[in-house]
C-alpha positions in Angstrom: 200.8 -96.2 182.5 202.5 -94.4 180.7 205.9 -92.8 183.4 204.5 -88.9 183.9 206.0 -86.0 184.2 205.7 -84.8 186.8 204.0 -87.5 188.1 201.6 -85.8 190.1 200.0 -82.7 189.3 199.9 -79.9 191.6 197.8 -78.7 193.7 197.6 -75.3 192.4 197.3 -77.1 188.7 194.3 -78.8 189.8 192.9 -76.5 191.5 193.0 -73.5 188.8 189.6 -74.1 186.4 191.7 -73.3 183.3 193.7 -75.5 183.6 190.5 -78.0 183.7 191.1 -78.9 180.0 194.5 -79.9 180.9 194.2 -82.2 183.8 191.5 -84.2 182.2 194.3 -84.6 179.4 197.3 -85.3 181.2 195.2 -88.1 183.8 193.2 -89.9 180.4 197.6 -89.9 179.1 198.9 -91.7 182.4 195.3 -94.3 181.9 195.7 -94.9 178.5 199.6 -95.9 176.8 201.8 -98.3 178.9 204.3 -97.9 180.1 206.8 -97.8 177.2 205.4 -94.2 177.2 207.4 -91.0 178.5 204.7 -88.0 178.9 205.8 -84.1 180.0 203.3 -82.2 180.9 204.1 -78.2 180.4 207.9 -78.1 178.8 208.4 -74.6 177.9 211.3 -74.0 175.4 213.3 -70.8 174.3 214.2 -70.8 171.1 215.6 -67.9 168.6 213.2 -66.8 165.8 215.4 -66.3 162.2 216.1 -62.7 163.5 218.0 -64.0 166.2 216.2 -62.7 169.1 215.2 -64.8 171.4 211.3 -67.0 172.0 209.8 -68.6 174.5 207.4 -70.7 174.3 205.1 -74.2 176.0 204.2 -77.6 175.0 201.5 -78.4 176.6 202.0 -82.4 176.2 204.9 -84.0 174.6 204.6 -87.2 174.8 207.9 -89.7 173.6 208.4 -93.2 172.6 211.9 -95.2 172.2 210.8 -96.9 169.4 208.1 -93.9 167.4 209.4 -90.8 168.2 207.9 -88.8 169.9 205.0 -86.4 170.1 203.7 -82.8 170.5 199.9 -81.9 171.8 198.7 -78.8 172.5 195.4 -79.0 174.7 192.4 -76.3 174.4 189.1 -75.9 176.4 185.9 -75.7 175.3 184.0 -75.0 172.1 186.1 -74.2 169.5 186.3 -72.3 166.4 188.1 -71.6 163.7 187.2 -68.3 160.6 189.5 -69.3 157.1 189.1 -66.1 156.5 190.5 -63.7 159.4 192.6 -66.6 160.4 191.4 -66.6 164.3 190.9 -69.4 166.4 187.8 -68.7 169.1 187.0 -70.9 172.1 183.8 -71.1 174.3 183.7 -71.7 178.2 181.2 -72.8 179.8 179.4 -69.7 180.1 179.2 -69.0 176.7 181.8 -66.7 177.0 184.0 -66.9 173.9 187.5 -66.2 174.5 190.2 -65.4 171.4 192.8 -69.2 171.4 196.6 -69.0 170.0 196.4 -70.8 167.1 197.2 -74.5 169.0 198.6 -76.0 165.1 201.2 -73.6 164.8 202.0 -73.9 168.7 202.1 -77.4 168.4 204.5 -77.3 165.2 206.3 -75.0 166.6 207.5 -77.0 169.8 208.1 -79.8 167.8 211.0 -78.4 166.2 211.6 -76.9 168.7 212.2 -80.0 170.5 214.2 -81.4 167.9 216.3 -78.5 168.5 216.9 -78.9 171.5 217.4 -82.7 171.7 220.2 -82.4 169.1 221.9 -79.3 170.7 221.6 -81.8 173.6 225.0 -83.8 174.0 223.1 -87.1 175.9 221.7 -88.5 172.2 224.1 -88.9 169.8 221.5 -87.8 166.1 219.9 -89.0 164.1 217.3 -89.3 161.6 213.5 -89.7 163.9 210.0 -89.6 163.6 208.1 -86.2 165.1 204.8 -84.7 165.2 202.3 -82.5 166.4 198.7 -82.6 166.7 195.9 -80.9 169.0 193.5 -82.3 171.2 189.5 -80.6 171.8 188.6 -82.9 174.7 185.7 -80.8 174.3 184.9 -80.3 171.2 183.1 -82.6 168.4 185.5 -83.1 165.3 185.5 -80.7 162.5 183.5 -82.6 159.7 186.7 -82.4 157.8 189.9 -80.9 156.8 190.0 -77.4 158.1 193.4 -76.7 154.9 196.3 -78.0 154.3 198.5 -77.9 156.8 195.1 -78.6 159.6 193.7 -82.1 157.8 190.7 -83.7 160.5 193.5 -85.9 161.2 195.4 -83.9 163.1 192.3 -83.5 166.2 191.7 -85.8 169.1 188.7 -85.0 169.7 186.1 -85.1 172.7 184.9 -88.9 171.4 188.1 -90.0 170.7 189.5 -88.5 173.3 186.9 -90.7 175.3 187.8 -93.5 173.7 190.4 -93.9 170.9 193.0 -91.8 173.0 195.7 -93.8 172.5 195.1 -94.7 168.6 195.6 -91.5 168.1 198.5 -90.9 169.7 199.3 -94.1 167.4 197.9 -92.7 164.4 200.4 -90.0 165.3 203.2 -91.2 165.9 202.1 -94.1 161.9 202.5 -96.7 164.7 202.5 -99.7 162.7 203.5 -98.0 159.1 206.6 -99.0 157.7 209.4 -96.6 159.0 212.4 -97.8 157.1 213.5 -94.1 156.0 213.3 -93.5 159.9 215.4 -95.2 163.8 215.0 -94.9 166.0 214.3 -92.3 169.0 216.1 -94.7 171.4 216.2 -95.3 175.4 218.8 -92.4 175.2 216.9 -89.7 173.6 214.0 -90.3 175.5 216.4 -89.7 178.3 218.0 -87.0 176.5 214.2 -85.2 176.6 214.0 -86.2 180.8 217.3 -83.9 181.0 216.5 -81.4 178.5 212.3 -81.5 180.3 212.9 -82.8 183.6 215.8 -82.1 184.8 216.0 -81.8 189.3 217.7 -78.8 190.4 218.1 -77.2 193.3 218.2 -73.6 194.1 218.3 -72.1 197.7 214.8 -71.2 199.0 215.8 -68.4 200.7 214.1 -67.9 204.1 213.2 -64.2 202.9 211.0 -65.2 199.6 209.3 -68.4 201.8 208.4 -65.1 204.3 207.4 -63.4 201.5 205.1 -66.0 201.0 203.6 -66.5 204.1 203.2 -62.7 204.5 201.4 -62.6 201.4 198.5 -65.1 203.1 198.5 -63.7 206.3 198.2 -59.8 205.0 194.9 -61.5 203.7 193.9 -63.9 205.9 194.1 -60.6 209.4 190.8 -57.8 208.1 189.2 -60.7 208.3 188.4 -60.6 211.6 186.7 -57.4 211.0 183.3 -59.1 210.8 183.5 -59.5 214.9 182.8 -55.3 214.7 179.9 -55.7 212.9 178.3 -58.9 214.9 179.0 -56.1 217.9 178.0 -53.2 216.5 174.8 -52.9 218.4 176.2 -54.7 222.0 177.8 -51.5 223.9 179.9 -52.7 226.2 182.1 -56.1 225.1 184.9 -57.9 225.7 186.9 -59.3 223.1 189.6 -62.5 224.1 192.0 -64.3 222.5 195.0 -65.6 222.3 198.8 -64.0 220.7 197.9 -64.0 217.2 194.2 -64.0 216.8 194.3 -60.0 216.1 193.0 -58.4 218.7 195.5 -55.4 218.2 194.1 -54.7 215.0 190.6 -55.3 215.6 191.6 -52.6 218.3 193.2 -50.1 216.0 190.3 -50.7 213.2 187.7 -50.1 215.8 188.9 -46.8 217.1 188.9 -45.7 213.6 185.7 -46.6 213.6 184.0 -45.3 216.1 185.7 -42.3 216.0 184.5 -41.6 212.1 181.3 -41.9 213.2 181.7 -38.8 215.9 182.5 -40.1 218.6 185.8 -38.7 220.7 187.7 -41.9 221.9 190.1 -42.9 223.9 192.3 -46.0 222.6 194.9 -47.8 225.9 197.3 -50.0 226.5 200.0 -51.2 228.7 203.0 -50.9 226.9 204.3 -47.3 225.6 206.2 -48.6 222.6 202.8 -50.6 221.6 201.3 -46.7 221.9 203.3 -45.2 220.2 203.7 -47.7 216.8 199.1 -47.7 217.5 200.0 -43.9 217.5 201.7 -43.4 214.5 199.8 -46.3 212.5 196.6 -44.1 213.4 197.5 -40.0 212.7 195.8 -36.9 212.2 192.1 -38.7 213.5 190.5 -36.2 214.4 189.1 -37.3 218.1 191.1 -39.8 218.1 193.6 -40.0 221.7 195.8 -43.0 220.7 198.0 -42.9 224.4 199.5 -46.1 226.6 197.4 -45.7 229.9 200.2 -44.6 232.7 201.1 -41.4 229.9 196.5 -40.4 230.1 198.0 -40.6 234.0 200.5 -38.2 233.3 199.3 -35.6 231.1 195.6 -35.6 232.9 197.0 -35.2 235.7 200.1 -32.7 234.7 196.7 -30.4 233.1 194.6 -30.8 236.0 197.8 -29.7 238.4 197.9 -33.3 240.2 200.8 -33.3 241.6 201.7 -37.7 240.9 204.0 -39.3 243.6 206.3 -41.9 244.1 208.6 -44.3 242.5 209.5 -47.8 241.1 206.5 -50.6 240.8 204.5 -47.7 243.2 204.1 -44.8 240.8 202.2 -46.9 238.1 200.5 -49.5 240.1 199.0 -47.3 241.6 199.9 -43.0 242.4 199.7 -42.4 238.7 195.4 -44.4 238.0 195.4 -42.9 241.2 196.1 -39.7 240.1 193.6 -39.6 236.8 191.0 -40.7 239.5 191.9 -37.4 240.7 193.0 -35.5 237.3 189.4 -36.3 236.3 187.4 -35.0 239.5 188.7 -31.6 238.3 188.4 -32.4 235.4 184.9 -32.9 234.3 184.8 -32.1 230.7 187.2 -34.2 230.0 185.3 -37.4 229.3 185.8 -40.0 226.0 182.1 -41.7 224.7 184.1 -44.6 223.3 187.1 -46.3 225.3 189.1 -49.1 223.6 191.8 -51.0 226.2 194.1 -53.7 224.3 196.4 -55.3 226.1 193.1 -55.8 228.8 195.1 -59.0 230.9 197.8 -56.6 231.9 195.3 -53.5 233.8 195.1 -53.6 237.7 191.8 -53.6 239.0 192.7 -50.3 239.9 193.4 -49.2 237.1 190.3 -50.8 235.9 189.1 -47.5 238.3 190.6 -45.4 236.5 189.9 -45.5 234.0 185.3 -45.3 234.1 186.3 -42.3 236.5 187.4 -40.4 232.3 183.8 -42.7 231.0 180.8 -40.7 229.6 177.7 -43.2 231.6 177.0 -43.9 228.0 180.7 -44.6 226.8 181.5 -47.9 224.0 183.7 -49.8 225.6 185.9 -52.5 223.7 188.9 -54.3 225.5 190.5 -56.7 223.5 192.6 -59.2 226.5 194.6 -63.1 226.2 192.5 -65.7 226.8 196.3 -67.3 228.3 194.9 -68.8 231.3 198.4 -70.3 232.1 199.7 -67.1 231.6 197.7 -64.1 233.1 195.7 -64.4 235.9 191.7 -64.2 234.5 191.4 -62.4 237.6 192.0 -58.9 236.4 190.0 -59.0 233.6 186.9 -56.9 234.6 184.3 -58.7 233.4 182.1 -58.1 236.1 183.2 -54.5 236.9 181.8 -53.4 233.9 180.0 -55.5 232.0 181.0 -56.5 229.1 179.6 -59.1 227.4 182.0 -61.9 225.7 183.3 -62.5 222.8 185.7 -64.8 221.9 188.3 -65.4 218.8 188.8 -68.7 217.0 191.0 -68.2 215.0 195.4 -67.1 214.5 195.9 -65.1 211.7 199.1 -63.6 212.4 201.5 -66.8 212.9 203.0 -69.2 210.2 201.1 -72.8 212.0 205.3 -73.9 213.2 204.9 -70.2 215.3 202.2 -71.1 216.9 202.9 -74.8 217.5 206.3 -73.6 218.7 203.8 -71.4 221.2 201.7 -73.6 221.7 203.9 -75.2 225.3 203.4 -72.1 226.7 199.7 -71.5 225.7 196.5 -72.9 227.7 193.3 -71.9 227.8 190.0 -71.6 224.5 191.7 -73.7 221.4 193.0 -71.4 219.2 193.3 -72.6 215.7 196.5 -71.5 212.8 194.4 -70.6 209.5 197.1 -69.0 208.5 200.3 -71.1 205.8 203.2 -73.7 207.6 206.0 -71.4 206.9 209.8 -71.8 207.8 210.5 -74.3 210.7 211.6 -72.6 214.5 215.1 -72.9 214.2 216.4 -74.2 216.9 219.5 -72.8 218.2 221.9 -73.9 220.9 224.6 -72.4 222.8 226.0 -72.1 226.8 227.0 -69.6 228.5 226.3 -65.1 227.7 228.9 -64.8 225.8 228.2 -67.7 223.4 224.5 -66.6 223.3 225.5 -63.2 221.8 227.3 -64.7 219.1 225.0 -67.6 218.1 222.5 -64.8 217.9 225.0 -62.4 215.9 225.9 -65.0 213.7 222.3 -66.0 212.6 221.6 -61.9 212.5 224.1 -62.3 209.5 222.5 -65.1 208.6 220.0 -64.1 207.7 220.3 -60.5 206.4 223.2 -61.5 204.8 222.6 -65.1 203.3 219.0 -65.4 203.6 218.1 -61.7 202.3 215.8 -60.5 204.6 215.1 -57.0 205.1 216.4 -55.2 208.3 213.4 -54.0 208.7 211.9 -57.4 209.1 214.0 -58.8 212.4 213.6 -58.1 216.1 216.1 -58.9 218.3 214.4 -60.0 221.7 216.6 -60.4 225.3 215.9 -61.2 228.5 217.4 -57.8 229.7 218.4 -54.1 229.0 222.3 -55.8 230.5 221.5 -58.8 227.6 220.6 -55.7 225.0 224.3 -53.6 226.4 225.9 -57.1 225.7 224.4 -57.8 222.6 225.2 -53.6 221.3 228.9 -54.7 222.3 229.1 -57.9 220.4 227.8 -56.4 217.1 229.9 -52.6 217.4 232.0 -53.1 214.6 228.2 -54.7 212.4 228.1 -51.3 210.8 223.8 -51.9 211.3 221.7 -49.8 212.7 219.4 -51.1 215.5 216.2 -49.0 217.1 215.1 -49.4 220.2 211.3 -51.0 220.3 210.2 -46.9 220.7 211.4 -45.8 217.5 210.3 -48.8 215.3 212.8 -46.7 212.2 212.0 -48.4 208.7 215.3 -49.8 207.9 217.2 -50.7 211.0 217.4 -53.9 213.0 214.7 -54.1 216.5 217.2 -54.9 219.3 215.1 -55.1 222.5 213.9 -56.9 225.8 210.7 -59.3 225.3 208.2 -57.0 227.8 208.9 -53.9 225.9 208.5 -55.5 222.2 205.2 -57.1 224.5 202.5 -56.2 221.8 204.5 -55.4 218.6 205.6 -57.9 215.8 208.3 -58.4 213.6 207.9 -60.6 210.5 211.4 -61.9 211.7 211.6 -62.1 215.5 215.6 -63.9 216.4 215.1 -64.9 221.3 217.7 -64.9 223.1 216.3 -66.9 226.3 219.1 -66.8 229.0 219.2 -69.0 231.9 217.3 -67.3 235.4 216.6 -64.4 233.2 213.9 -65.9 231.4 211.9 -69.1 233.5 208.9 -67.5 233.5 206.6 -68.7 231.4 205.1 -65.1 230.0 208.1 -64.0 229.0 208.2 -67.4 226.6 204.7 -67.0 225.2 205.5 -63.2 224.6 208.2 -64.1 222.5 207.8 -66.8 220.5 204.8 -65.4 219.1 206.1 -61.9 218.5 207.7 -63.0 214.8 204.5 -63.8 212.0 206.5 -65.8 209.7 210.6 -66.6 210.6 211.4 -67.6 214.4 215.3 -68.6 216.0 215.0 -69.9 219.5 218.4 -68.9 220.7 218.8 -70.8 224.0 221.1 -73.1 226.2 220.1 -76.8 225.7 219.2 -76.7 228.8 216.1 -74.1 228.1 215.6 -75.5 225.3 214.1 -78.5 226.0 211.5 -76.2 228.9 210.8 -74.0 225.6 209.5 -77.4 223.9 208.6 -79.4 226.4 204.7 -80.1 224.7 205.9 -78.3 221.3 208.1 -81.8 220.9 205.5 -84.2 222.1 
């Protein structure tokens, strides 16, 4: 078997229908030639024309032998035609479509001469007069009946029958194997080594996290809208609860369904627990007629004020009881305030009395859509409204938002119906250990600087999530001299890094997230689950060694 560069063709090349002829030639050369031959596939070169301008080209295959010299080969698939009057070449594919192609003989001949120039310029080889040749392989075409011109003799071409049964002999023929070669010197092992240095020299450039994130984001951007088929499937169901873990597209589906319902002429309400998430959805769906986007508690306060209902209480009682009660009172005083469709995101966070309040503002024939998280390890299943609102359960099975490594890391804090990550693998999770408040803050600040200044990550793509508002203030102080602009989860301005708590960032996402876990402040599987599923493509976790063990308790098994 010949020595092949690359050792194996990439999957992307094998899967490319346009590369079928080249893939077949790669496999046949590998099998037909012994290990005294070295074969280089897809060898690009950059040369200079007679006017001094740069020109580039590519040799489909270069076959090198230490005694015989080298052969530059151009490959063209399909049925091949040449018109001597116009001097144009065409290829006919399997669907009988004709395509104009470059002159394969000229391509192989140019590559032969350009590679000799590169070889002479290489300090690893002593210039000598060697055999060099060029040829063309048509693996799908019949052999020409005669020469195609003075510079296109029939022996130049290896066609379907010879390709299948005589490829080794054809290569030898082109390199004049067995003939008197007294006027030529061997290419030599040093010549083969020099060609390897020129065409297959290994090198490594830093593959920035930003570039890997961009690759993953492109893949994920294609996947997310594929969940919209769920909405088509439940079009005839008036009331449904769509359940899925983080990353399964619940918020994307909620926004799309609210948009569709409003455009269909329904007075539509899209609501959720998180005020920052409501703000982001409102910005995304602004100026849509018939659609109201607001957080649940903001809705309660707005309608209570409009109805003249006084809201008392403070702290958790205000949000858990008094505001929902005020919404019920306001609904009784404002019978015209009814919605034809209600879409609820973060349904797992709604308490039973909140659902009662919501039903008070629903039209009798109201269409209801509830998105809720299926993580049984984190959320109390009793909070979901299933029986009360007679919702038909629909399950989401695919994670379309997070990379596979992020899903694996977050799986330590998920328990529920199986969710399959179908996105790209993505960059590995970065686990950064530090002990003590100052060390944790300094480590997070250093990782932020690395992402922005060394890894080329955009400030708009990063969120730093911390355990509490005290930690947010501590981080802002520690980075005060950085010159960076920080925003909260409610602002999300372009060009600035988000710095906020995990709780406030719930329901939101950024391509990259720095998650700071502090002892005793985040000993909650809910916050770990939320924090670790906010990034789409890159996650760095800053914690003590003890907390890291807890965070990775299942992920490392």
